[in-house]
């Protein structure tokens, strides 16, 4: 198949795959743009042309990340600085065997190459080459990372290369893997291997993991967060930490603020910058009324719609049917959001928001944190894994994911916690803990926190109005909770009052406090006294 838009490779002629020792492939398509990738994907039967020119695809049996199949190669260059308690190790010999077998499998097959940037700040970006066997994966990663212009491509030299080959299955006996899926990162070889899964999110999260290892040595804080700023005022930037399903994408796409990005950012000496060039939004129960901007992207040209049920005749998407996966998503370029930043840059965060999805129904909808409390809750990373985000998760499960992103942290959590605390102290950021989970009872009894209330509370916090009102001290967690906020029922601000059975609330609160205390014990030997003083339980 030839490129219907352009036949000559659009890449640095001195840095093709052949120059990297990858040869014997079929046709290699370099840096195809969206129209060509759409044509290739449709002609190859990889998806369905949807309404508005979107591309509907299925990721097969893997509809979420496979964190237990992710490995870091234990090489001399990183052996002493990887957080091995949380990262599975792969030996260099096993990696080399996996690499050789993947290359043998790739020979004779057509592949797609995208040369892209991880990071909007030229001073800190990572030049990444992504090689995929699926055209729609090439389209996906072209949306999600940052796209160089023609001049950048002619001189592009990849610092890291990702080889993504879903049709190749790893052999646990030969490659040292847990299953036929593998995501293997070799920092010394500057190479990532992905096989056995068509879930496209593995591509972008691999780049995030790379940046999480590289940037702290430069004094840059990598953050699993969304970010926005007041319109026309980049100095009034807010960042929203949180795991998938806590509302990072939804809450950062506020119509009265400029969107910097929805998932991954850095905080450097000059301010905030997006790692990505697009958004990867969950679409379950998405509605035009609640989230009009994100909803509209599902009918825009080249938006990749993953694992959604649709009418075969009308091509209408069903946003409530999760029979394929609760982790249904759409991927689109950042400029599909009308109020997105053209530069993807912001100032130093004036507000730091930590989003949690509390399935216990104990935490208030918002609480104000001191800098030390912010580090405590950042290291704790309490939330609930929501259905579909990972394989095997079918309903919310309470969990502690340190730094709101443990699966993507190569280094020990305190490295990131200390960076965050120092930057908050230096720039005087206000810190908030926001619960987008349950109220009036735990999951199964209570109800999900009303998004309108969350938006009203955030608007008041980011504008500075909320900090001027009265607060009460929470008896369980010790942080300050606002007593009132315009547009929010006062009862919602006191979670105990929302429970019909107050004794049941007290028991549930004690249970959660004990969980916090037990989890935080792993950090007490690595933190300062001010953070230790915030420990609860």
Tab-separated table of N, CA, C and O in Angstrom, residues 38 50 57 75 150 212 307 363 407 422 464 520:
chain	number	residue	atom	x	y	z
A	38	UNK	N	-5.961	7.481	8.348
A	38	UNK	CA	-7.362	7.044	8.302
A	38	UNK	C	-7.570	6.101	7.119
A	38	UNK	O	-8.195	5.036	7.257
A	50	UNK	N	-16.717	6.187	11.415
A	50	UNK	CA	-17.864	6.585	12.215
A	50	UNK	C	-18.416	7.935	11.832
A	50	UNK	O	-17.991	8.568	10.857
A	57	UNK	N	-12.678	1.692	16.757
A	57	UNK	CA	-11.777	0.536	16.803
A	57	UNK	C	-12.051	-0.304	18.046
A	57	UNK	O	-12.632	0.165	19.026
A	75	UNK	N	19.599	-2.944	34.238
A	75	UNK	CA	20.901	-2.688	33.634
A	75	UNK	C	21.757	-1.885	34.605
A	75	UNK	O	21.238	-1.249	35.533
A	150	UNK	N	7.602	20.206	9.727
A	150	UNK	CA	8.430	19.605	8.677
A	150	UNK	C	9.916	19.848	8.918
A	150	UNK	O	10.750	18.968	8.700
A	212	UNK	N	9.148	10.294	33.681
A	212	UNK	CA	9.193	10.211	35.141
A	212	UNK	C	10.570	9.811	35.648
A	212	UNK	O	10.936	10.103	36.792
A	307	UNK	N	-13.465	0.802	21.723
A	307	UNK	CA	-14.253	-0.156	22.499
A	307	UNK	C	-15.636	0.349	22.875
A	307	UNK	O	-16.124	0.108	23.984
A	363	UNK	N	-14.790	10.867	52.672
A	363	UNK	CA	-14.116	12.152	52.489
A	363	UNK	C	-15.098	13.237	52.027
A	363	UNK	O	-16.035	12.964	51.281
A	407	UNK	N	1.941	3.121	39.077
A	407	UNK	CA	2.359	2.255	37.972
A	407	UNK	C	3.357	2.902	37.020
A	407	UNK	O	3.985	2.207	36.221
A	422	UNK	N	8.826	21.037	47.721
A	422	UNK	CA	9.730	22.171	47.542
A	422	UNK	C	9.149	23.198	46.575
A	422	UNK	O	9.269	24.413	46.796
A	464	UNK	N	-10.239	31.969	44.434
A	464	UNK	CA	-9.827	32.524	45.723
A	464	UNK	C	-10.980	32.792	46.663
A	464	UNK	O	-10.768	33.127	47.841
A	520	UNK	N	0.793	4.470	55.218
A	520	UNK	CA	1.821	5.513	55.309
A	520	UNK	C	3.051	5.061	56.081
A	520	UNK	O	4.100	5.724	56.020
